[in-house]
Amino acid sequence: MTSFPPALRVAIVGAGPAGIYAGNLLATAVLRRAQEPGGLPDADVEIDLFESLPAPYGLIRYGVAPDHPRIKGIVNSLHEMLDASTSSSRRTIRFIGNVEVGRDIALDELRERYHAVILATGAIRDAVLDIPGVDLPGSYGAADFVAWFDGHPDVARTWPLDASSVAVIGNGNVALDVARVLAKHAVDLRTTEVPDNVLEGLESSAVTDVHVFGRRGPADIKFTPIELRELGEVRDVDIVLYDEDFEGVDPAAAPNNQLKVMLRTLNGWRERPAGTASRRLHLHFWHAPVEITGDGKVEGIRFERTRLVTDGTDAAPRLTGTGEFRDYAVQSVYRAVGYYGTRVVDAPFDEVRGVVPNDGGRVDGEAGLYATGWIKRGPVGLIGHTKSDALETITHLVADAEAGLLTDASGSLSPSKGEGDVLDLLDARETAYTTWDGWLALDAHERHLGETHAHARERVKVVPRKEQVAVSRDDAYVR
């Protein structure tokens, strides 16, 4: 006999794609249980989606370059999931923004009030690049730069853009986003949702050359075809490639069509005549960073050339240094070597991998605590991976609920668990939380700013946290 509670209460920490997908899948799973023949007609679920920022969508809002219009489709999908669940007669998902777990409310306080808690905090910090000189002024993490040009409320409003020659370390989509924004003329970003302070900074940029360096060769790039193609469409920017990096590279031998397309794109750029653009974007391969050099600030970067070697067995080729070193004169370095998970205070955390230790989404040794997204599996994979990842976690959560592992013998929250609405607790603490209606107000406000802007655009992001909260709460008590 099932022990699935009539009203399953679940808190999700993080309102990016991972958290929203998990909430939507959970709501759908419970509704399906209620409608099944011989199922549980009274089964219901109440999901509270906690977000440390005043607005939802996580890295979709604050981690993707503003000149990616296709991202709007993802935002629209996430919006529909939350809007439908909050406007229905039967409450499912409730957005509670501007609330940081570990600061405004403790994880244990959530666990006292919900049958289950799902951690979906993602990864917003840069992974470490352990080479000499990495802490010199002028050496930046890509995540910090992305947060700046996306108008994250918790970063500085200005960014130093006085370097004429810049190095970007990495061969993934984030590296391309950083390189493209640095190389692109600010005037070509005016129609995007980029904040005004970012436009002002980019308009004064001194950049002329952006160098992107990858440890491996062209056949091992981690870009997506659309990201790479967009790079070649940037106005007044020449793409510069180096023939020595392509020795032995055959697009026809690529293991999949996606890589074949990208290698053909790169070869097409190699065949172009030398350009006369005012800015250049150089793509370098077979370069492993060794040291960032400079006297009190970044003045250059040193790399060791690399190659793949085999040991004569069926083992995969191994990347190794050649002993040849090259120096490049640059005035700033951007490290796009990956992200590191965002831990939740009092939750288990693997410091090495930057994840919550778990088995298929069940947090190790913590009944009723789950994880999904990058904090579960590490900062790899695209949106499609996030959906399947959330499905695995929710499948396990629902199975635990049906097995009676999340409730007492009566199918209710244990007597020791907190009663009452969590909003009452936040109100008592005068926490200036935001809601879904508040986000709709902020969304409308940003769109109005875009419509009335000198350069008409879909929206202009509000950057300061206090201003976001003020618009969302109609000037109610603001921190």
CSV table of C-alpha atoms in Angstrom, one decimal:
chain,number,residue,atom,x,y,z
A,1,MET,CA,0.0,0.0,0.0
A,2,THR,CA,1.4,3.4,-1.0
A,3,SER,CA,2.3,6.0,1.7
A,4,PHE,CA,2.3,8.9,-0.7
A,5,PRO,CA,1.2,11.9,1.3
A,6,PRO,CA,-2.0,13.8,0.2
A,7,ALA,CA,0.0,17.1,0.1
A,8,LEU,CA,3.6,16.6,-0.6
A,9,ARG,CA,5.6,19.7,0.4
A,10,VAL,CA,8.9,20.2,-1.3
A,11,ALA,CA,11.4,23.1,-1.3
A,12,ILE,CA,13.8,23.6,-4.2
A,13,VAL,CA,16.9,25.8,-3.7
A,14,GLY,CA,17.7,27.5,-6.9
A,15,ALA,CA,15.4,28.9,-9.6
A,16,GLY,CA,17.6,28.3,-12.6
A,17,PRO,CA,16.7,25.8,-15.3
A,18,ALA,CA,17.6,22.8,-13.1
A,19,GLY,CA,15.3,23.9,-10.3
A,20,ILE,CA,12.4,24.9,-12.5
A,21,TYR,CA,12.6,21.7,-14.5
A,22,ALA,CA,12.6,19.7,-11.3
A,23,GLY,CA,9.6,21.5,-10.0
A,24,ASN,CA,7.7,21.1,-13.2
A,25,LEU,CA,8.5,17.4,-13.4
A,26,LEU,CA,7.5,16.8,-9.8
A,27,ALA,CA,4.2,18.6,-10.3
A,28,THR,CA,3.5,16.6,-13.4
A,29,ALA,CA,4.4,13.3,-11.7
A,30,VAL,CA,2.1,14.0,-8.8
A,31,LEU,CA,-0.8,15.1,-11.0
A,32,ARG,CA,-0.3,11.9,-13.0
A,33,ARG,CA,-0.5,9.8,-9.8
A,34,ALA,CA,-3.8,11.6,-9.0
A,35,GLN,CA,-5.3,10.8,-12.4
A,36,GLU,CA,-4.2,7.2,-12.7
A,37,PRO,CA,-6.9,4.5,-12.5
A,38,GLY,CA,-6.8,3.2,-8.9
A,39,GLY,CA,-4.4,6.1,-8.1
A,40,LEU,CA,-4.6,8.8,-5.4
A,41,PRO,CA,-7.3,11.3,-6.4
A,42,ASP,CA,-6.4,13.6,-3.5
A,43,ALA,CA,-2.7,13.6,-4.1
A,44,ASP,CA,-1.3,17.1,-4.4
A,45,VAL,CA,2.1,18.8,-4.2
A,46,GLU,CA,3.2,22.2,-2.9
A,47,ILE,CA,6.5,23.3,-4.2
A,48,ASP,CA,8.4,26.4,-3.0
A,49,LEU,CA,11.2,27.5,-5.3
A,50,PHE,CA,13.8,29.6,-3.4
A,51,GLU,CA,16.2,31.9,-5.2
A,52,SER,CA,19.0,34.0,-3.8
A,53,LEU,CA,18.4,36.7,-6.5
A,54,PRO,CA,15.3,38.7,-6.9
A,55,ALA,CA,14.5,37.3,-10.4
A,56,PRO,CA,14.3,33.7,-11.6
A,57,TYR,CA,16.1,31.8,-14.4
A,58,GLY,CA,19.7,31.7,-13.0
A,59,LEU,CA,22.4,31.4,-15.6
A,60,ILE,CA,19.9,31.8,-18.4
A,61,ARG,CA,19.5,35.4,-17.2
A,62,TYR,CA,22.9,36.0,-15.8
A,63,GLY,CA,25.3,33.5,-17.5
A,64,VAL,CA,24.6,33.7,-21.3
A,65,ALA,CA,25.8,36.5,-23.6
A,66,PRO,CA,23.0,39.1,-24.4
A,67,ASP,CA,23.4,38.6,-28.1
A,68,HIS,CA,22.0,35.1,-28.1
A,69,PRO,CA,18.4,35.5,-29.2
A,70,ARG,CA,17.8,31.7,-29.1
A,71,ILE,CA,18.0,31.9,-25.3
A,72,LYS,CA,14.7,33.7,-25.3
A,73,GLY,CA,13.0,30.5,-26.3
A,74,ILE,CA,14.4,28.8,-23.2
A,75,VAL,CA,13.3,31.7,-21.0
A,76,ASN,CA,9.8,31.5,-22.6
A,77,SER,CA,9.6,27.8,-21.8
A,78,LEU,CA,10.7,28.3,-18.2
A,79,HIS,CA,8.2,31.2,-17.8
A,80,GLU,CA,5.4,29.1,-19.0
A,81,MET,CA,6.2,26.4,-16.5
A,82,LEU,CA,6.1,28.8,-13.6
A,83,ASP,CA,3.3,30.9,-14.8
A,84,ALA,CA,0.9,28.0,-15.5
A,85,SER,CA,1.7,26.5,-12.1
A,86,THR,CA,1.0,29.7,-10.1
A,87,SER,CA,-2.1,30.8,-12.0
A,88,SER,CA,-3.9,27.5,-11.7
A,89,SER,CA,-6.6,26.9,-9.1
A,90,ARG,CA,-4.4,24.3,-7.6
A,91,ARG,CA,-1.2,25.7,-6.2
A,92,THR,CA,1.9,23.9,-7.4
A,93,ILE,CA,5.1,26.0,-7.7
A,94,ARG,CA,5.6,29.2,-5.8
A,95,PHE,CA,8.6,31.4,-6.5
A,96,ILE,CA,10.3,33.0,-3.5
A,97,GLY,CA,13.1,35.2,-4.6
A,98,ASN,CA,15.8,37.3,-2.9
A,99,VAL,CA,16.1,34.7,-0.2
A,100,GLU,CA,19.5,33.0,0.4
A,101,VAL,CA,19.5,29.7,2.2
A,102,GLY,CA,22.1,29.9,4.8
A,103,ARG,CA,21.6,33.6,5.3
A,104,ASP,CA,17.9,34.4,5.4
A,105,ILE,CA,16.7,30.9,6.3
A,106,ALA,CA,18.7,27.9,7.4
A,107,LEU,CA,18.7,24.6,5.5
A,108,ASP,CA,17.6,22.9,8.7
A,109,GLU,CA,14.6,25.2,8.8
A,110,LEU,CA,13.6,24.2,5.4
A,111,ARG,CA,13.9,20.5,6.2
A,112,GLU,CA,11.7,21.1,9.2
A,113,ARG,CA,8.9,22.5,7.0
A,114,TYR,CA,9.1,20.3,3.9
A,115,HIS,CA,9.0,16.6,3.2
A,116,ALA,CA,11.9,17.0,0.9
A,117,VAL,CA,14.5,19.6,-0.2
A,118,ILE,CA,16.1,19.6,-3.6
A,119,LEU,CA,19.4,21.5,-4.0
A,120,ALA,CA,19.6,23.1,-7.5
A,121,THR,CA,22.1,25.9,-6.9
A,122,GLY,CA,24.2,25.2,-10.0
A,123,ALA,CA,27.7,26.6,-10.4
A,124,ILE,CA,28.5,30.3,-10.7
A,125,ARG,CA,32.2,30.5,-9.6
A,126,ASP,CA,35.2,29.9,-11.8
A,127,ALA,CA,37.2,26.7,-11.6
A,128,VAL,CA,40.8,27.2,-10.4
A,129,LEU,CA,43.6,27.5,-12.9
A,130,ASP,CA,46.7,26.7,-10.9
A,131,ILE,CA,49.6,28.5,-12.7
A,132,PRO,CA,52.0,31.2,-11.5
A,133,GLY,CA,50.8,34.8,-12.0
A,134,VAL,CA,47.1,33.8,-12.0
A,135,ASP,CA,46.4,36.4,-9.3
A,136,LEU,CA,48.1,39.3,-11.1
A,137,PRO,CA,45.9,42.4,-11.7
A,138,GLY,CA,44.4,42.0,-15.1
A,139,SER,CA,43.8,38.2,-14.7
A,140,TYR,CA,40.0,37.6,-14.5
A,141,GLY,CA,37.7,34.7,-14.2
A,142,ALA,CA,35.3,34.3,-17.1
A,143,ALA,CA,32.3,33.8,-14.8
A,144,ASP,CA,32.9,37.3,-13.2
A,145,PHE,CA,33.1,38.9,-16.6
A,146,VAL,CA,30.0,37.2,-17.8
A,147,ALA,CA,28.2,38.2,-14.6
A,148,TRP,CA,29.2,41.8,-15.3
A,149,PHE,CA,28.0,42.0,-18.9
A,150,ASP,CA,24.8,40.2,-18.0
A,151,GLY,CA,24.0,42.8,-15.3
A,152,HIS,CA,24.3,40.6,-12.2
A,153,PRO,CA,23.3,42.6,-9.2
A,154,ASP,CA,26.1,41.5,-7.0
A,155,VAL,CA,29.1,42.5,-9.1
A,156,ALA,CA,30.7,45.9,-9.7
A,157,ARG,CA,29.1,48.2,-12.2
A,158,THR,CA,32.4,48.9,-14.1
A,159,TRP,CA,35.0,46.7,-15.7
A,160,PRO,CA,38.5,47.6,-16.8
A,161,LEU,CA,38.7,47.4,-20.6
A,162,ASP,CA,42.0,49.2,-21.2
A,163,ALA,CA,43.8,46.2,-22.7
A,164,SER,CA,44.4,46.2,-26.4
A,165,SER,CA,45.5,42.6,-26.6
A,166,VAL,CA,43.6,40.0,-24.5
A,167,ALA,CA,44.0,36.3,-23.9
A,168,VAL,CA,41.0,34.0,-23.3
A,169,ILE,CA,41.9,30.5,-22.0
A,170,GLY,CA,39.4,27.8,-22.9
A,171,ASN,CA,37.8,26.0,-25.8
A,172,GLY,CA,34.2,25.9,-24.7
A,173,ASN,CA,31.1,28.0,-25.3
A,174,VAL,CA,31.9,30.3,-22.4
A,175,ALA,CA,35.3,31.1,-23.9
A,176,LEU,CA,33.6,32.0,-27.2
A,177,ASP,CA,31.0,34.2,-25.4
A,178,VAL,CA,33.8,36.1,-23.6
A,179,ALA,CA,35.9,36.4,-26.8
A,180,ARG,CA,32.9,37.6,-28.9
A,181,VAL,CA,31.8,40.2,-26.4
A,182,LEU,CA,35.3,41.5,-26.1
A,183,ALA,CA,35.8,41.7,-29.8
A,184,LYS,CA,32.4,42.9,-30.8
A,185,HIS,CA,31.8,46.7,-31.3
A,186,ALA,CA,29.5,48.0,-28.6
A,187,VAL,CA,27.2,49.6,-31.2
A,188,ASP,CA,26.3,46.1,-32.4
A,189,LEU,CA,25.0,45.2,-28.9
A,190,ARG,CA,22.7,48.2,-28.6
A,191,THR,CA,19.6,46.2,-29.6
A,192,THR,CA,20.2,43.5,-27.0
A,193,GLU,CA,19.2,43.6,-23.3
A,194,VAL,CA,22.7,44.5,-22.2
A,195,PRO,CA,22.5,47.0,-19.3
A,196,ASP,CA,23.5,50.6,-20.0
A,197,ASN,CA,26.5,50.6,-17.7
A,198,VAL,CA,27.9,47.6,-19.7
A,199,LEU,CA,27.3,49.4,-23.0
A,200,GLU,CA,29.2,52.4,-21.7
A,201,GLY,CA,32.1,50.3,-20.6
A,202,LEU,CA,32.3,48.4,-23.9
A,203,GLU,CA,32.1,51.7,-25.9
A,204,SER,CA,35.4,52.8,-24.3
A,205,SER,CA,37.1,49.4,-24.8
A,206,ALA,CA,40.7,49.6,-26.1
A,207,VAL,CA,40.7,46.0,-27.4
A,208,THR,CA,42.0,45.3,-30.9
A,209,ASP,CA,43.1,41.6,-30.6
A,210,VAL,CA,41.5,38.8,-28.7
A,211,HIS,CA,43.4,35.5,-28.6
A,212,VAL,CA,41.5,32.3,-27.6
A,213,PHE,CA,43.8,29.4,-26.5
A,214,GLY,CA,42.9,25.7,-26.3
A,215,ARG,CA,45.0,22.9,-24.8
A,216,ARG,CA,43.9,20.4,-27.5
A,217,GLY,CA,43.5,20.6,-31.2
A,218,PRO,CA,40.7,21.6,-33.5
A,219,ALA,CA,39.2,18.1,-33.4
A,220,ASP,CA,38.6,18.4,-29.7
A,221,ILE,CA,36.8,21.7,-29.5
A,222,LYS,CA,33.9,21.9,-27.0
A,223,PHE,CA,31.9,24.6,-28.9
A,224,THR,CA,28.6,24.1,-30.5
A,225,PRO,CA,28.2,24.7,-34.2
A,226,ILE,CA,25.9,27.7,-33.7
A,227,GLU,CA,28.3,29.3,-31.3
A,228,LEU,CA,31.1,28.9,-33.7
A,229,ARG,CA,29.1,30.1,-36.7
A,230,GLU,CA,28.1,33.3,-34.8
A,231,LEU,CA,31.7,34.1,-34.2
A,232,GLY,CA,32.3,34.4,-38.0
A,233,GLU,CA,29.4,36.8,-38.4
A,234,VAL,CA,30.6,39.5,-36.1
A,235,ARG,CA,31.0,42.8,-38.0
A,236,ASP,CA,34.4,44.3,-38.5
A,237,VAL,CA,36.2,41.5,-36.8
A,238,ASP,CA,38.6,39.2,-38.7
A,239,ILE,CA,39.0,35.5,-37.6
A,240,VAL,CA,42.7,34.5,-37.6
A,241,LEU,CA,43.7,30.9,-37.7
A,242,TYR,CA,47.2,29.3,-37.9
A,243,ASP,CA,47.9,26.5,-40.4
A,244,GLU,CA,50.3,24.7,-38.0
A,245,ASP,CA,47.4,23.9,-35.7
A,246,PHE,CA,45.6,22.0,-38.4
A,247,GLU,CA,48.2,19.5,-39.5
A,248,GLY,CA,46.6,16.1,-39.9
A,249,VAL,CA,43.1,17.4,-39.1
A,250,ASP,CA,40.6,15.9,-41.6
A,251,PRO,CA,36.9,17.0,-41.2
A,252,ALA,CA,35.8,13.8,-43.0
A,253,ALA,CA,37.4,11.7,-40.3
A,254,ALA,CA,35.4,13.5,-37.5
A,255,PRO,CA,33.4,11.0,-35.4
A,256,ASN,CA,30.1,12.9,-35.6
A,257,ASN,CA,28.3,15.4,-37.9
A,258,GLN,CA,28.5,18.2,-35.4
A,259,LEU,CA,32.3,18.2,-35.3
A,260,LYS,CA,32.5,17.8,-39.1
A,261,VAL,CA,30.4,21.0,-39.5
A,262,MET,CA,32.7,22.9,-37.1
A,263,LEU,CA,35.9,21.7,-38.7
A,264,ARG,CA,34.6,22.7,-42.1
A,265,THR,CA,33.7,26.1,-40.7
A,266,LEU,CA,37.2,26.5,-39.4
A,267,ASN,CA,38.7,25.4,-42.7
A,268,GLY,CA,36.5,27.9,-44.5
A,269,TRP,CA,37.9,30.7,-42.4
A,270,ARG,CA,41.4,29.5,-43.1
A,271,GLU,CA,40.8,29.9,-46.8
A,272,ARG,CA,39.6,33.5,-46.5
A,273,PRO,CA,42.0,36.2,-47.7
A,274,ALA,CA,43.7,38.3,-45.1
A,275,GLY,CA,41.2,40.8,-43.7
A,276,THR,CA,41.3,44.5,-43.0
A,277,ALA,CA,38.9,44.7,-40.0
A,278,SER,CA,39.7,47.0,-37.1
A,279,ARG,CA,39.7,44.1,-34.7
A,280,ARG,CA,40.9,40.5,-34.8
A,281,LEU,CA,39.9,37.3,-33.0
A,282,HIS,CA,42.7,34.7,-33.1
A,283,LEU,CA,42.0,31.0,-32.5
A,284,HIS,CA,45.0,29.1,-31.2
A,285,PHE,CA,45.1,25.3,-30.5
A,286,TRP,CA,47.7,23.0,-28.9
A,287,HIS,CA,48.5,25.6,-26.2
A,288,ALA,CA,48.7,24.7,-22.5
A,289,PRO,CA,49.0,27.7,-20.2
A,290,VAL,CA,52.2,27.7,-18.1
A,291,GLU,CA,52.5,31.1,-16.5
A,292,ILE,CA,50.9,34.6,-16.6
A,293,THR,CA,53.8,37.1,-16.6
A,294,GLY,CA,54.1,40.7,-15.6
A,295,ASP,CA,55.6,43.1,-13.0
A,296,GLY,CA,52.7,44.1,-10.8
A,297,LYS,CA,50.1,43.5,-13.6
A,298,VAL,CA,49.5,41.2,-16.5
A,299,GLU,CA,52.0,41.9,-19.3
A,300,GLY,CA,52.1,38.5,-21.1
A,301,ILE,CA,51.3,34.8,-21.0
A,302,ARG,CA,53.4,31.8,-21.6
A,303,PHE,CA,52.2,28.5,-23.2
A,304,GLU,CA,53.7,25.1,-23.9
A,305,ARG,CA,52.8,23.6,-27.2
A,306,THR,CA,51.1,20.3,-26.9
A,307,ARG,CA,50.4,17.2,-28.9
A,308,LEU,CA,48.6,13.8,-28.7
A,309,VAL,CA,50.7,10.7,-28.3
A,310,THR,CA,49.8,7.0,-28.3
A,311,ASP,CA,51.4,4.2,-26.5
A,312,GLY,CA,50.8,1.6,-29.2
A,313,THR,CA,47.8,0.1,-27.5
A,314,ASP,CA,44.1,0.8,-27.9
A,315,ALA,CA,44.2,3.4,-25.1
A,316,ALA,CA,43.1,6.9,-26.0
A,317,PRO,CA,45.9,9.2,-27.1
A,318,ARG,CA,47.4,11.2,-24.3
A,319,LEU,CA,48.0,15.0,-24.3
A,320,THR,CA,51.6,15.9,-23.6
A,321,GLY,CA,53.8,18.9,-23.7
A,322,THR,CA,56.4,19.2,-26.6
A,323,GLY,CA,58.9,21.3,-24.7
A,324,GLU,CA,58.4,24.2,-27.0
A,325,PHE,CA,57.3,27.4,-25.2
A,326,ARG,CA,55.7,30.5,-26.6
A,327,ASP,CA,55.1,33.9,-25.1
A,328,TYR,CA,52.4,36.4,-26.1
A,329,ALA,CA,52.2,40.0,-25.1
A,330,VAL,CA,48.8,40.6,-23.6
A,331,GLN,CA,47.5,43.1,-21.0
A,332,SER,CA,44.7,40.9,-19.6
A,333,VAL,CA,43.8,37.3,-19.3
A,334,TYR,CA,40.3,35.7,-19.0
A,335,ARG,CA,40.2,32.2,-17.6
A,336,ALA,CA,37.3,30.2,-19.1
A,337,VAL,CA,38.4,26.8,-17.8
A,338,GLY,CA,35.1,25.7,-16.2
A,339,TYR,CA,32.8,26.5,-13.3
A,340,TYR,CA,32.8,25.3,-9.7
A,341,GLY,CA,29.6,24.3,-7.8
A,342,THR,CA,27.8,26.7,-5.5
A,343,ARG,CA,27.6,25.1,-2.1
A,344,VAL,CA,24.6,25.5,0.3
A,345,VAL,CA,25.5,26.2,3.9
A,346,ASP,CA,25.2,23.0,6.1
A,347,ALA,CA,24.7,20.7,3.1
A,348,PRO,CA,27.3,18.0,2.3
A,349,PHE,CA,29.8,19.2,-0.3
A,350,ASP,CA,32.7,17.6,-2.2
A,351,GLU,CA,35.4,20.3,-2.2
A,352,VAL,CA,37.4,18.5,-4.9
A,353,ARG,CA,34.6,18.0,-7.5
A,354,GLY,CA,32.5,21.0,-6.4
A,355,VAL,CA,29.3,19.0,-6.1
A,356,VAL,CA,26.9,17.6,-3.5
A,357,PRO,CA,27.8,13.9,-3.1
A,358,ASN,CA,24.8,11.9,-4.2
A,359,ASP,CA,23.6,8.7,-5.8
A,360,GLY,CA,21.2,9.5,-8.7
A,361,GLY,CA,20.1,12.7,-7.0
A,362,ARG,CA,19.7,11.3,-3.5
A,363,VAL,CA,22.2,13.1,-1.3
A,364,ASP,CA,24.5,10.7,0.5
A,365,GLY,CA,23.4,9.9,4.1
A,366,GLU,CA,20.7,12.6,4.1
A,367,ALA,CA,17.1,11.2,3.8
A,368,GLY,CA,14.8,13.8,2.2
A,369,LEU,CA,17.6,15.8,0.7
A,370,TYR,CA,18.2,15.7,-3.1
A,371,ALA,CA,20.3,17.4,-5.7
A,372,THR,CA,19.8,18.2,-9.4
A,373,GLY,CA,21.7,20.1,-12.2
A,374,TRP,CA,25.3,21.1,-12.0
A,375,ILE,CA,25.5,20.9,-8.2
A,376,LYS,CA,24.6,17.2,-8.7
A,377,ARG,CA,26.7,16.2,-11.7
A,378,GLY,CA,29.3,19.0,-12.1
A,379,PRO,CA,29.3,21.9,-14.5
A,380,VAL,CA,29.0,20.0,-17.8
A,381,GLY,CA,26.2,19.5,-20.3
A,382,LEU,CA,23.6,21.6,-22.0
A,383,ILE,CA,19.9,22.2,-21.3
A,384,GLY,CA,18.9,18.8,-22.6
A,385,HIS,CA,21.2,17.2,-20.0
A,386,THR,CA,19.6,19.3,-17.2
A,387,LYS,CA,16.1,18.0,-18.1
A,388,SER,CA,17.1,14.3,-18.0
A,389,ASP,CA,19.1,15.0,-14.9
A,390,ALA,CA,16.1,16.5,-13.1
A,391,LEU,CA,14.0,13.5,-14.3
A,392,GLU,CA,16.3,11.1,-12.5
A,393,THR,CA,16.2,13.0,-9.3
A,394,ILE,CA,12.4,13.4,-9.3
A,395,THR,CA,11.9,9.7,-10.1
A,396,HIS,CA,13.8,8.9,-7.0
A,397,LEU,CA,12.0,11.4,-4.9
A,398,VAL,CA,8.6,10.2,-5.9
A,399,ALA,CA,9.7,6.6,-5.3
A,400,ASP,CA,10.8,7.6,-1.8
A,401,ALA,CA,7.5,9.3,-1.1
A,402,GLU,CA,5.6,6.3,-2.3
A,403,ALA,CA,7.7,4.1,0.0
A,404,GLY,CA,6.8,6.2,3.0
A,405,LEU,CA,10.4,7.4,3.4
A,406,LEU,CA,9.5,11.1,3.6
A,407,THR,CA,6.7,10.9,6.1
A,408,ASP,CA,5.7,9.4,9.4
A,409,ALA,CA,3.4,6.4,9.8
A,410,SER,CA,0.3,8.6,9.2
A,411,GLY,CA,1.6,9.9,5.9
A,412,SER,CA,2.0,13.4,7.3
A,413,LEU,CA,5.0,15.6,8.2
A,414,SER,CA,6.5,14.3,11.3
A,415,PRO,CA,5.3,16.1,14.5
A,416,SER,CA,8.7,17.6,15.1
A,417,LYS,CA,8.6,19.3,11.7
A,418,GLY,CA,7.6,23.0,11.5
A,419,GLU,CA,4.1,24.1,10.8
A,420,GLY,CA,2.8,27.2,9.1
A,421,ASP,CA,3.7,29.0,5.9
A,422,VAL,CA,7.4,29.7,5.4
A,423,LEU,CA,6.4,33.2,4.3
A,424,ASP,CA,5.3,34.0,7.8
A,425,LEU,CA,8.8,33.2,9.1
A,426,LEU,CA,10.3,35.4,6.4
A,427,ASP,CA,7.9,38.2,7.2
A,428,ALA,CA,8.8,38.0,10.9
A,429,ARG,CA,12.4,38.4,9.9
A,430,GLU,CA,11.5,41.3,7.6
A,431,THR,CA,13.1,39.5,4.7
A,432,ALA,CA,12.3,41.4,1.5
A,433,TYR,CA,11.4,38.4,-0.5
A,434,THR,CA,10.0,38.6,-4.1
A,435,THR,CA,7.3,36.6,-5.7
A,436,TRP,CA,6.1,35.5,-9.1
A,437,ASP,CA,3.8,38.5,-9.4
A,438,GLY,CA,6.8,40.6,-8.4
A,439,TRP,CA,8.8,39.1,-11.2
A,440,LEU,CA,6.0,39.8,-13.7
A,441,ALA,CA,6.1,43.5,-12.5
A,442,LEU,CA,9.9,43.6,-12.9
A,443,ASP,CA,9.7,41.9,-16.3
A,444,ALA,CA,7.1,44.5,-17.5
A,445,HIS,CA,9.2,47.3,-16.1
A,446,GLU,CA,12.4,46.2,-18.0
A,447,ARG,CA,10.4,45.8,-21.2
A,448,HIS,CA,9.0,49.3,-20.8
A,449,LEU,CA,12.6,50.6,-20.3
A,450,GLY,CA,13.5,48.9,-23.5
A,451,GLU,CA,10.5,50.3,-25.5
A,452,THR,CA,11.3,53.9,-24.3
A,453,HIS,CA,15.1,53.6,-24.7
A,454,ALA,CA,17.0,55.7,-27.2
A,455,HIS,CA,18.0,52.5,-28.9
A,456,ALA,CA,14.8,50.5,-28.9
A,457,ARG,CA,15.2,47.0,-27.6
A,458,GLU,CA,13.2,44.2,-26.1
A,459,ARG,CA,14.2,45.1,-22.5
A,460,VAL,CA,16.8,46.9,-20.5
A,461,LYS,CA,17.9,45.0,-17.4
A,462,VAL,CA,17.6,46.6,-14.0
A,463,VAL,CA,20.9,45.9,-12.4
A,464,PRO,CA,20.9,47.1,-8.7
A,465,ARG,CA,19.4,44.5,-6.3
A,466,LYS,CA,17.5,47.2,-4.3
A,467,GLU,CA,15.9,48.5,-7.4
A,468,GLN,CA,14.9,45.1,-8.6
A,469,VAL,CA,13.3,44.4,-5.2
A,470,ALA,CA,11.6,47.8,-5.1
A,471,VAL,CA,9.9,47.2,-8.4
A,472,SER,CA,9.0,43.6,-7.5
A,473,ARG,CA,7.6,44.6,-4.1
A,474,ASP,CA,6.0,47.9,-5.2
A,475,ASP,CA,8.5,49.8,-2.9
A,476,ALA,CA,7.7,47.6,0.2
A,477,TYR,CA,10.4,47.4,2.8
A,478,VAL,CA,13.6,47.1,0.9
A,479,ARG,CA,17.0,46.3,2.3
